[in-house]
PDB file of C-alpha atoms in Angstrom:
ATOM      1  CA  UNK A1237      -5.498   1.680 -18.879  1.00 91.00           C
ATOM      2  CA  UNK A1238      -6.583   2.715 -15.522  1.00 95.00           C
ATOM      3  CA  UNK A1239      -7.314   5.761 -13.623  1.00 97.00           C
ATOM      4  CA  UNK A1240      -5.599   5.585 -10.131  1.00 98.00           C
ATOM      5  CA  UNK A1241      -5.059   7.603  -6.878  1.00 98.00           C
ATOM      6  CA  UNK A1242      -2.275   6.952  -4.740  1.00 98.00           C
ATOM      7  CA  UNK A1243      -2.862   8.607  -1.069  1.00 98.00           C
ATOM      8  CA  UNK A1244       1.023   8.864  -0.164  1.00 96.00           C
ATOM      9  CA  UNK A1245       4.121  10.025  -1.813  1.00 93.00           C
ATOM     10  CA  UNK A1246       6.670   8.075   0.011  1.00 90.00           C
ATOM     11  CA  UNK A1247       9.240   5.616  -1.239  1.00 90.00           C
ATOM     12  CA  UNK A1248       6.618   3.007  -1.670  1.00 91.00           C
ATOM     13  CA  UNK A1249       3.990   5.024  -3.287  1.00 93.00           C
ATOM     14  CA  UNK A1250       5.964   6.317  -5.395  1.00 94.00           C
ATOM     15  CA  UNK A1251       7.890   3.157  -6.599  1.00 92.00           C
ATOM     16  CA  UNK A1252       4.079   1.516  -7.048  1.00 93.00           C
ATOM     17  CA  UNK A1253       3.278   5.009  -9.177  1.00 95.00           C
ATOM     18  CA  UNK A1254       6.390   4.150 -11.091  1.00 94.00           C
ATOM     19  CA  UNK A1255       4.935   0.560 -11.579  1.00 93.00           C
ATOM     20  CA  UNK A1256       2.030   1.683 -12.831  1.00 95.00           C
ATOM     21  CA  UNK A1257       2.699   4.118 -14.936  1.00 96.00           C
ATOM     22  CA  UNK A1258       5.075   2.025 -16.872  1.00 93.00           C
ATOM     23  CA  UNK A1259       2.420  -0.466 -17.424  1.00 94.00           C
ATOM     24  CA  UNK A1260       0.191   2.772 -19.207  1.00 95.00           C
ATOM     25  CA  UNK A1261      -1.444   3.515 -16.464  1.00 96.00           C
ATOM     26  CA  UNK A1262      -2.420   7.516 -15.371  1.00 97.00           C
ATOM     27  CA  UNK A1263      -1.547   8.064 -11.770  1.00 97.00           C
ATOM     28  CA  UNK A1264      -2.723  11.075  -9.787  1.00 98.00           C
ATOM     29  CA  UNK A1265      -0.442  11.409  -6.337  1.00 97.00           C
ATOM     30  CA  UNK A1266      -1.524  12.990  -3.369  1.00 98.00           C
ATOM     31  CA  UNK A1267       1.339  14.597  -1.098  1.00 96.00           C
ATOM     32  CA  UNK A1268       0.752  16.268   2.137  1.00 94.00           C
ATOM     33  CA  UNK A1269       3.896  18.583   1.245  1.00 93.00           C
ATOM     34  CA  UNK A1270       4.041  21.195  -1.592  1.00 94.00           C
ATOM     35  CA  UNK A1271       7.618  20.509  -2.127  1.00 94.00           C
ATOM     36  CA  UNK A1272       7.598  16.896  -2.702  1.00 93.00           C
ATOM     37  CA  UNK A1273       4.225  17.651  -4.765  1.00 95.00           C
ATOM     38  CA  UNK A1274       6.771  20.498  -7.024  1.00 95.00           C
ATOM     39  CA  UNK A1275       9.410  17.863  -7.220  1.00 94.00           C
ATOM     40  CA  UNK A1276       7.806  15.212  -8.547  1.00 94.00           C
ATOM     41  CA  UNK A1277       5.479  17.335 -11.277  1.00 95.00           C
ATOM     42  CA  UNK A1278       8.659  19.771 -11.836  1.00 94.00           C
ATOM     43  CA  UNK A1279      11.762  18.099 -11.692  1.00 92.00           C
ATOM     44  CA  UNK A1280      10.491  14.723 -12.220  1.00 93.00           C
ATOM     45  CA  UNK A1281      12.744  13.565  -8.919  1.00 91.00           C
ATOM     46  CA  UNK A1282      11.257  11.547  -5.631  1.00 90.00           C
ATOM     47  CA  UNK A1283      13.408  12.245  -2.444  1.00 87.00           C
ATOM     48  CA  UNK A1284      13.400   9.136  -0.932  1.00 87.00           C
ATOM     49  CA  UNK A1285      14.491   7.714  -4.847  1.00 87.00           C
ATOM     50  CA  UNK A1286      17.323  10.143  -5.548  1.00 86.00           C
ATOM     51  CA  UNK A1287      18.470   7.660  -8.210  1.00 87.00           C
ATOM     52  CA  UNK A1288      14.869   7.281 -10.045  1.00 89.00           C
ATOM     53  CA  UNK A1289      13.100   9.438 -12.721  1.00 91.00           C
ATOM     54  CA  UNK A1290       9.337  10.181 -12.284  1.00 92.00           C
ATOM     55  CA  UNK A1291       8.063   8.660 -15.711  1.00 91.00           C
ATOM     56  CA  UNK A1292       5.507  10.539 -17.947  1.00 90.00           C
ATOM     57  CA  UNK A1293       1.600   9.179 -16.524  1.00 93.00           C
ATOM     58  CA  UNK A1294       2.185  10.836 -12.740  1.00 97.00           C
ATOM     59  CA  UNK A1295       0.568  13.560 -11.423  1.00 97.00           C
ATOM     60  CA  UNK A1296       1.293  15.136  -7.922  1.00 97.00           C
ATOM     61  CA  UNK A1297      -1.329  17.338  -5.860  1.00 97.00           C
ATOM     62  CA  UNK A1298      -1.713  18.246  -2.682  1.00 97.00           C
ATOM     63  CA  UNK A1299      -5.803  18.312  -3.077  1.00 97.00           C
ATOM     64  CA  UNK A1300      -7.708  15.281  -1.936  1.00 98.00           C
ATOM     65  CA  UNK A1301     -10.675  15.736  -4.127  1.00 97.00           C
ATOM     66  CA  UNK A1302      -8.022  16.737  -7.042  1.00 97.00           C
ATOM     67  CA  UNK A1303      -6.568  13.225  -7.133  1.00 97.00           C
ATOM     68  CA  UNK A1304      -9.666  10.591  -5.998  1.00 97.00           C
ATOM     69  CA  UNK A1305     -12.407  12.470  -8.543  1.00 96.00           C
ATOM     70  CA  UNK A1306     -12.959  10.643 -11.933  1.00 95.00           C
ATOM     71  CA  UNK A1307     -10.570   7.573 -10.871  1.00 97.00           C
ATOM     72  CA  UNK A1308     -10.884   3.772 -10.751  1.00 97.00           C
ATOM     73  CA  UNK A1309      -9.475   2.958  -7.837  1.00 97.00           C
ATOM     74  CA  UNK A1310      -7.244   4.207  -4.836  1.00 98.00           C
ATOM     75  CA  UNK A1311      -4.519   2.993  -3.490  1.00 98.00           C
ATOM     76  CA  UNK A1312      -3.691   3.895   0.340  1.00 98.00           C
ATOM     77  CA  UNK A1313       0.005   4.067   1.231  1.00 96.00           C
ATOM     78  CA  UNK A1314       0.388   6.283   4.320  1.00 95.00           C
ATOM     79  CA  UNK A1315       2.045   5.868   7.403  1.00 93.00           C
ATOM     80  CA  UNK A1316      -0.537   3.450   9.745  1.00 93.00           C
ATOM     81  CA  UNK A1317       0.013   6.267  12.122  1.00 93.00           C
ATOM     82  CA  UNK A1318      -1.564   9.124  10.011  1.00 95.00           C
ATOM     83  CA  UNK A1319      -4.378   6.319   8.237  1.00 96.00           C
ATOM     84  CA  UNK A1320      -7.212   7.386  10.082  1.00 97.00           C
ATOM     85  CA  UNK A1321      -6.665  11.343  10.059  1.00 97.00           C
ATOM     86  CA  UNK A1322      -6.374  10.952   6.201  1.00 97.00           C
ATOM     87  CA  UNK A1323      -8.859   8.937   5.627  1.00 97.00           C
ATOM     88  CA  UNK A1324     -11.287  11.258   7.189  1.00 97.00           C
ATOM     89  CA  UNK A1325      -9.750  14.405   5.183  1.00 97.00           C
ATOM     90  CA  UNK A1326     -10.311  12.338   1.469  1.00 97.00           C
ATOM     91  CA  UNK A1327     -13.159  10.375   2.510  1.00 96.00           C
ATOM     92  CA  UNK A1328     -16.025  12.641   1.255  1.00 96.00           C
ATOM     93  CA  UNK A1329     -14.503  11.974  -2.311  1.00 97.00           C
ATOM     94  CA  UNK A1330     -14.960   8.237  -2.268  1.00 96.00           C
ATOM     95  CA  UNK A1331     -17.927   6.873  -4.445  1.00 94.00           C
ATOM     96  CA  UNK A1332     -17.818   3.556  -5.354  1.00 91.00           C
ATOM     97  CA  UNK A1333     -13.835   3.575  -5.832  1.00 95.00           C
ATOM     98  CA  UNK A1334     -12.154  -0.040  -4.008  1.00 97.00           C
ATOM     99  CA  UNK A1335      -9.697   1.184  -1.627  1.00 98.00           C
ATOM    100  CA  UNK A1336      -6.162  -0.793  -2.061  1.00 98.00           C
ATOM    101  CA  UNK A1337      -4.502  -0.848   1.579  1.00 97.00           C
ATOM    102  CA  UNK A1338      -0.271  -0.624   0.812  1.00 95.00           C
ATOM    103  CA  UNK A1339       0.068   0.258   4.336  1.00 93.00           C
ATOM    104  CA  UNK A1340       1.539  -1.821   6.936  1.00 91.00           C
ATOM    105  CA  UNK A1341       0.919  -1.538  10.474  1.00 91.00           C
ATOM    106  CA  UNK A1342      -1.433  -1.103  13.840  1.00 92.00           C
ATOM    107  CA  UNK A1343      -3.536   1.970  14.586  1.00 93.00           C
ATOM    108  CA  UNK A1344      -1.145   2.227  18.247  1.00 91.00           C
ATOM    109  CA  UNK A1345      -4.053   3.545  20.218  1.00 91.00           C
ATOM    110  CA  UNK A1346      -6.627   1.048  19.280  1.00 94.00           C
ATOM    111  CA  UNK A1347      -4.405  -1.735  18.046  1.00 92.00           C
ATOM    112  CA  UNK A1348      -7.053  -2.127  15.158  1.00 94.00           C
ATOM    113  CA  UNK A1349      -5.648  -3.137  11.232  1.00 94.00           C
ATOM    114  CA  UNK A1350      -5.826  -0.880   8.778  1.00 96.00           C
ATOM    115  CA  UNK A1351      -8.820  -2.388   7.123  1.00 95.00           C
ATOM    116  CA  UNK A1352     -10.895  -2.090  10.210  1.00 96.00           C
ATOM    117  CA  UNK A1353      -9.908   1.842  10.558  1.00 97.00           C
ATOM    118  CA  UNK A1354     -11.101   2.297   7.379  1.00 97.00           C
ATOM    119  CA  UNK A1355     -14.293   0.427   7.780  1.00 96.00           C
ATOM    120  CA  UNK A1356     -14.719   2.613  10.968  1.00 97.00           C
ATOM    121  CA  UNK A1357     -14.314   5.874   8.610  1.00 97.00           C
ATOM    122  CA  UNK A1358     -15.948   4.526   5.698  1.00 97.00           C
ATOM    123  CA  UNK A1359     -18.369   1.885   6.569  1.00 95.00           C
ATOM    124  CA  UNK A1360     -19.235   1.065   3.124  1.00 93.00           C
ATOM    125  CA  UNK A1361     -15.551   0.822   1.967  1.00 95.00           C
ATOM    126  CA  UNK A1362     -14.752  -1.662  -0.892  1.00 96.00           C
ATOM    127  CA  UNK A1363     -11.292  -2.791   0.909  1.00 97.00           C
ATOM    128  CA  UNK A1364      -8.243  -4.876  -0.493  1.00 97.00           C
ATOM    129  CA  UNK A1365      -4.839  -5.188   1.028  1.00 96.00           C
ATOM    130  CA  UNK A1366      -1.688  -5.526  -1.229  1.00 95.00           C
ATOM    131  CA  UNK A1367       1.070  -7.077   0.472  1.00 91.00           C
ATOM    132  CA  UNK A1368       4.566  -7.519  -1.058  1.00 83.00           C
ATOM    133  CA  UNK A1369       8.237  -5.867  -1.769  1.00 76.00           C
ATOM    134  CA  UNK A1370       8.379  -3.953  -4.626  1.00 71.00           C
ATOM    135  CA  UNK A1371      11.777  -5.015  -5.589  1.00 71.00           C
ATOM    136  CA  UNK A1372      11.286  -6.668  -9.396  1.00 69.00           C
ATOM    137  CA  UNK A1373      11.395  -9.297 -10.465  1.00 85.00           C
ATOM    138  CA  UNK A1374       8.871 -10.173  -7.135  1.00 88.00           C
ATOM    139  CA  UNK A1375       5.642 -11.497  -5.595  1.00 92.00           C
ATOM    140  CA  UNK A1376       3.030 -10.206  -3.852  1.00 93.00           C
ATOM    141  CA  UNK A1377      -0.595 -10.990  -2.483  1.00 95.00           C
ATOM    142  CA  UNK A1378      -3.841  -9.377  -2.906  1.00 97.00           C
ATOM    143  CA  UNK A1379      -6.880 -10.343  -0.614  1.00 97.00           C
ATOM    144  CA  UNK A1380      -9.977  -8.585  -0.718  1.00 97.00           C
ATOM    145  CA  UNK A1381     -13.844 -10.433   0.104  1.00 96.00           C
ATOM    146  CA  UNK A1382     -14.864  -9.411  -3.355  1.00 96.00           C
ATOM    147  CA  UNK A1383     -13.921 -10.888  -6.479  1.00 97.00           C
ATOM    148  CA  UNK A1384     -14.015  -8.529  -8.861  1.00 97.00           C
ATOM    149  CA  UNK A1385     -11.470  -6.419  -7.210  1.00 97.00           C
ATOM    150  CA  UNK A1386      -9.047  -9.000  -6.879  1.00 97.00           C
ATOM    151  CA  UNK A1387      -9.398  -9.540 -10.514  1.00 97.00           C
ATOM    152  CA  UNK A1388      -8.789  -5.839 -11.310  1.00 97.00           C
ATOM    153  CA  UNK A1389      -5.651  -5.291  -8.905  1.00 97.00           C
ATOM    154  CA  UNK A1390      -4.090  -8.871 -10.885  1.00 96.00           C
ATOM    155  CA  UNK A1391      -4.532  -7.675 -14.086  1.00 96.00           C
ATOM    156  CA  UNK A1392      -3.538  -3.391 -13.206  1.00 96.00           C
ATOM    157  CA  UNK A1393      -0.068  -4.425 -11.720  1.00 95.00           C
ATOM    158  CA  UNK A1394       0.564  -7.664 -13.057  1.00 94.00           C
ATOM    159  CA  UNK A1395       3.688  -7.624 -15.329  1.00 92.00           C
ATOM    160  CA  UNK A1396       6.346  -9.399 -16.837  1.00 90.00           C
ATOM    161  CA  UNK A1397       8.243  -9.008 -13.399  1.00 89.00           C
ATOM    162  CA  UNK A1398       5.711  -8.379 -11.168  1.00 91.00           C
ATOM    163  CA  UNK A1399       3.380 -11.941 -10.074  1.00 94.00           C
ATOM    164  CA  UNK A1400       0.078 -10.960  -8.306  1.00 95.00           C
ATOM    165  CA  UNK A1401      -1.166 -13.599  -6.169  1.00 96.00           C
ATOM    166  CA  UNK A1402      -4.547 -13.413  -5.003  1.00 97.00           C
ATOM    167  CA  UNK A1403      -6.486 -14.408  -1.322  1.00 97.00           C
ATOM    168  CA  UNK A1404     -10.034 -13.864   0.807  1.00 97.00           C
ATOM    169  CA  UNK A1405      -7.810 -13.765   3.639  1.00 96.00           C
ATOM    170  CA  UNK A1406      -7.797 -10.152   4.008  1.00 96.00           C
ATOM    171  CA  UNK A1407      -6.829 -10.106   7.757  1.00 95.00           C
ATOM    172  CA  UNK A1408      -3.966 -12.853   7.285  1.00 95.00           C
ATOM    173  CA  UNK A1409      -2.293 -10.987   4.813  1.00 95.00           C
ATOM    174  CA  UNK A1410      -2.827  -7.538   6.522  1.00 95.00           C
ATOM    175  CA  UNK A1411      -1.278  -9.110   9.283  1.00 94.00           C
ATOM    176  CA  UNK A1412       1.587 -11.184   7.988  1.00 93.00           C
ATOM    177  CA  UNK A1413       2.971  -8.141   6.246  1.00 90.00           C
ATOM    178  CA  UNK A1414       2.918  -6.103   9.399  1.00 90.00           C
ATOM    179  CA  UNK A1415       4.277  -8.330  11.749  1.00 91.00           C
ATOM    180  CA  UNK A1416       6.783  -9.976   9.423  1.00 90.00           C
ATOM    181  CA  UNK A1417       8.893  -7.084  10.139  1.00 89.00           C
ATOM    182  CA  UNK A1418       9.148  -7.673  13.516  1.00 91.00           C
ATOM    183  CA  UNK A1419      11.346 -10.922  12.271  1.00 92.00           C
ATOM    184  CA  UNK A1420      13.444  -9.024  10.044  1.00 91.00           C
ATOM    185  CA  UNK A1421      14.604  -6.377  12.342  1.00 93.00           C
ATOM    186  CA  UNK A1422      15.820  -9.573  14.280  1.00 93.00           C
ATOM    187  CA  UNK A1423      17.224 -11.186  11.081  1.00 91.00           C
ATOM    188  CA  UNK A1424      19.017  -7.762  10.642  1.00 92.00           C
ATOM    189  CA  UNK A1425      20.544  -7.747  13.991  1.00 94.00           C
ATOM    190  CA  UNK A1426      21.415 -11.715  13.492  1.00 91.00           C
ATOM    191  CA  UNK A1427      22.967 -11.080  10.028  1.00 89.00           C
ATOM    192  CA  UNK A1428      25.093  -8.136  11.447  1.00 93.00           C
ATOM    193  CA  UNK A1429      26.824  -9.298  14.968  1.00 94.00           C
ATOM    194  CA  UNK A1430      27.934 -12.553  12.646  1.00 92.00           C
ATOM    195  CA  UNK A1431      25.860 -15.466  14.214  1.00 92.00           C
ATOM    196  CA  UNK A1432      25.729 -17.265  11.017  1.00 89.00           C
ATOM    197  CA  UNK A1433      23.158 -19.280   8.805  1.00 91.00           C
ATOM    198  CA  UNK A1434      22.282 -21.471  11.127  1.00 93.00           C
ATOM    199  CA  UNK A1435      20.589 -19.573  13.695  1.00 93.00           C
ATOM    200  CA  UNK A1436      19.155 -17.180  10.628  1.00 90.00           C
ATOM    201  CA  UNK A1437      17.667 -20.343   9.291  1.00 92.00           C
ATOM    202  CA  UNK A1438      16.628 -20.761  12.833  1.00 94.00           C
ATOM    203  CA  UNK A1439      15.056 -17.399  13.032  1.00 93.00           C
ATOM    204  CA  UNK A1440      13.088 -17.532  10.187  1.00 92.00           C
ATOM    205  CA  UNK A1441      11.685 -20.965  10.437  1.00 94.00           C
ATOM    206  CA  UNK A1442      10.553 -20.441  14.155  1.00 95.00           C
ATOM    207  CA  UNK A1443       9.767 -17.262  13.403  1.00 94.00           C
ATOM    208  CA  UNK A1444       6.933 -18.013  10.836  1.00 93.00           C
ATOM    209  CA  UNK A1445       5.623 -20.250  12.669  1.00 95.00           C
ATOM    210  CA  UNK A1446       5.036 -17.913  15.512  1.00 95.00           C
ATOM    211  CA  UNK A1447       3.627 -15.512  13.298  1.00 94.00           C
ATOM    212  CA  UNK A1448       1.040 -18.280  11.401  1.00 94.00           C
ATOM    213  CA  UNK A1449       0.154 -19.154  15.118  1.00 95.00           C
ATOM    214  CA  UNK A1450      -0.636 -15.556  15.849  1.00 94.00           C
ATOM    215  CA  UNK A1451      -2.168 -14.808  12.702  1.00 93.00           C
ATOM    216  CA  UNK A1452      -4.874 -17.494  12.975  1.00 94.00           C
ATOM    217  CA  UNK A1453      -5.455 -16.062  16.872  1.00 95.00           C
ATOM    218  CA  UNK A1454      -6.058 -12.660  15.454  1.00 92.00           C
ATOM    219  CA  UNK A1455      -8.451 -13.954  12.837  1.00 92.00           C
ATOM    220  CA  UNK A1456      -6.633 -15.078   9.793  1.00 93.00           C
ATOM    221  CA  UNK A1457      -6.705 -18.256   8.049  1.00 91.00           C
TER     222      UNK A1457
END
């Protein structure tokens, strides 16, 4: 059993809370709002899951130092657009806790990933990037340069119906799962004006292969 903090209350932080819980885990949730924070602890209920109930293991705050203090590890899940602001709010709590990066996304001014905004704010960070739907049965992909967290992020959410693949390519990743998107709000638009398999197939094929080419040019492997 682990001790985690989960910087985000969302859809996807909650569902990974969920995850983890199940799995025996104690989960301390930090929310920005005092009613999602009430919902959660009172009702048991997540707003953007109005068909899912909160599981026993998950506690909601609103205090920074309240959910990061005494914990193994945290796992950041906040809007790219808010990353850096937050990260400066909870950062004085760190220690020597790895920071899991859920986010996807660009900081818009700089254009920098996640990981480097966090390096910025934290220069000492312990950084891993968890990439992946959260739909089960799934996949996803864990990169971090160090070992020993990949190790404990496989074996914290690995399940039955959850596979954790693991990678040093912590800018690939970081940047596949952001601009992956990108191709399916086109798939989307393909799949709803009718014009057929073909030219999905079409879509995605070229489509990853722009984004590989990309990748590499920004720095991945």
């Amino acid at each position: 059993m682990k001790n985690i903090a989960i910087i985000g209350s969302g859809s996807w932080g909650v569902a990974l809370a969920i995850h983890l819980a199940k799995l025996g885990n104690q989960v301390k949730m930090w929310s920005f709002s005092e009613e999602e924070k009430d919902l959660i602890n009172e009702e048991k209920k997540c707003k953007f899951l109005p068909n899912v109930i909160i599981p026993d293991g998950i506690y909601c705050t609103n205090s920074f130092q309240e959910a990061i203090e005494n914990t193994d590890f945290i796992v950041h899940v906040t809007p790219s657009k808010f990353t850096r602001d937050i990260v400066k709010q909870y950062k004085e709590y760190v220690t020597n806790q790895p920071i899991v990066i859920c986010s996807k996304g660009f900081e818009k001014d700089t254009m920098l990933t996640l990981d480097e905004v966090i390096s910025e704010e934290i220069p000492n960070a312990k950084i891993a990037v968890l990439s992946g739907p959260i739909s089960v049965p799934t996949v996803l992909v864990v990169a971090s340069k160090y070992d020993y967290i990949l190790k404990l992020v496989q074996d914290t959410f690995m399940s039955e119906r959850m596979r954790i693949y693991t990678s040093r390519d912590v800018k690939g990743v970081e940047l596949g799962g952001a601009l992956k998107n990108i191709i399916a709000f086109c798939a989307g638009v393909a799949a709803g004006i009718g014009l057929g398999d073909n030219t999905f197939a079409a879509l995605i094929t070229r489509g990853l292969a722009e984004l590989s080419r990309l990748g590499v040019a920004l720095g991945g492997q």
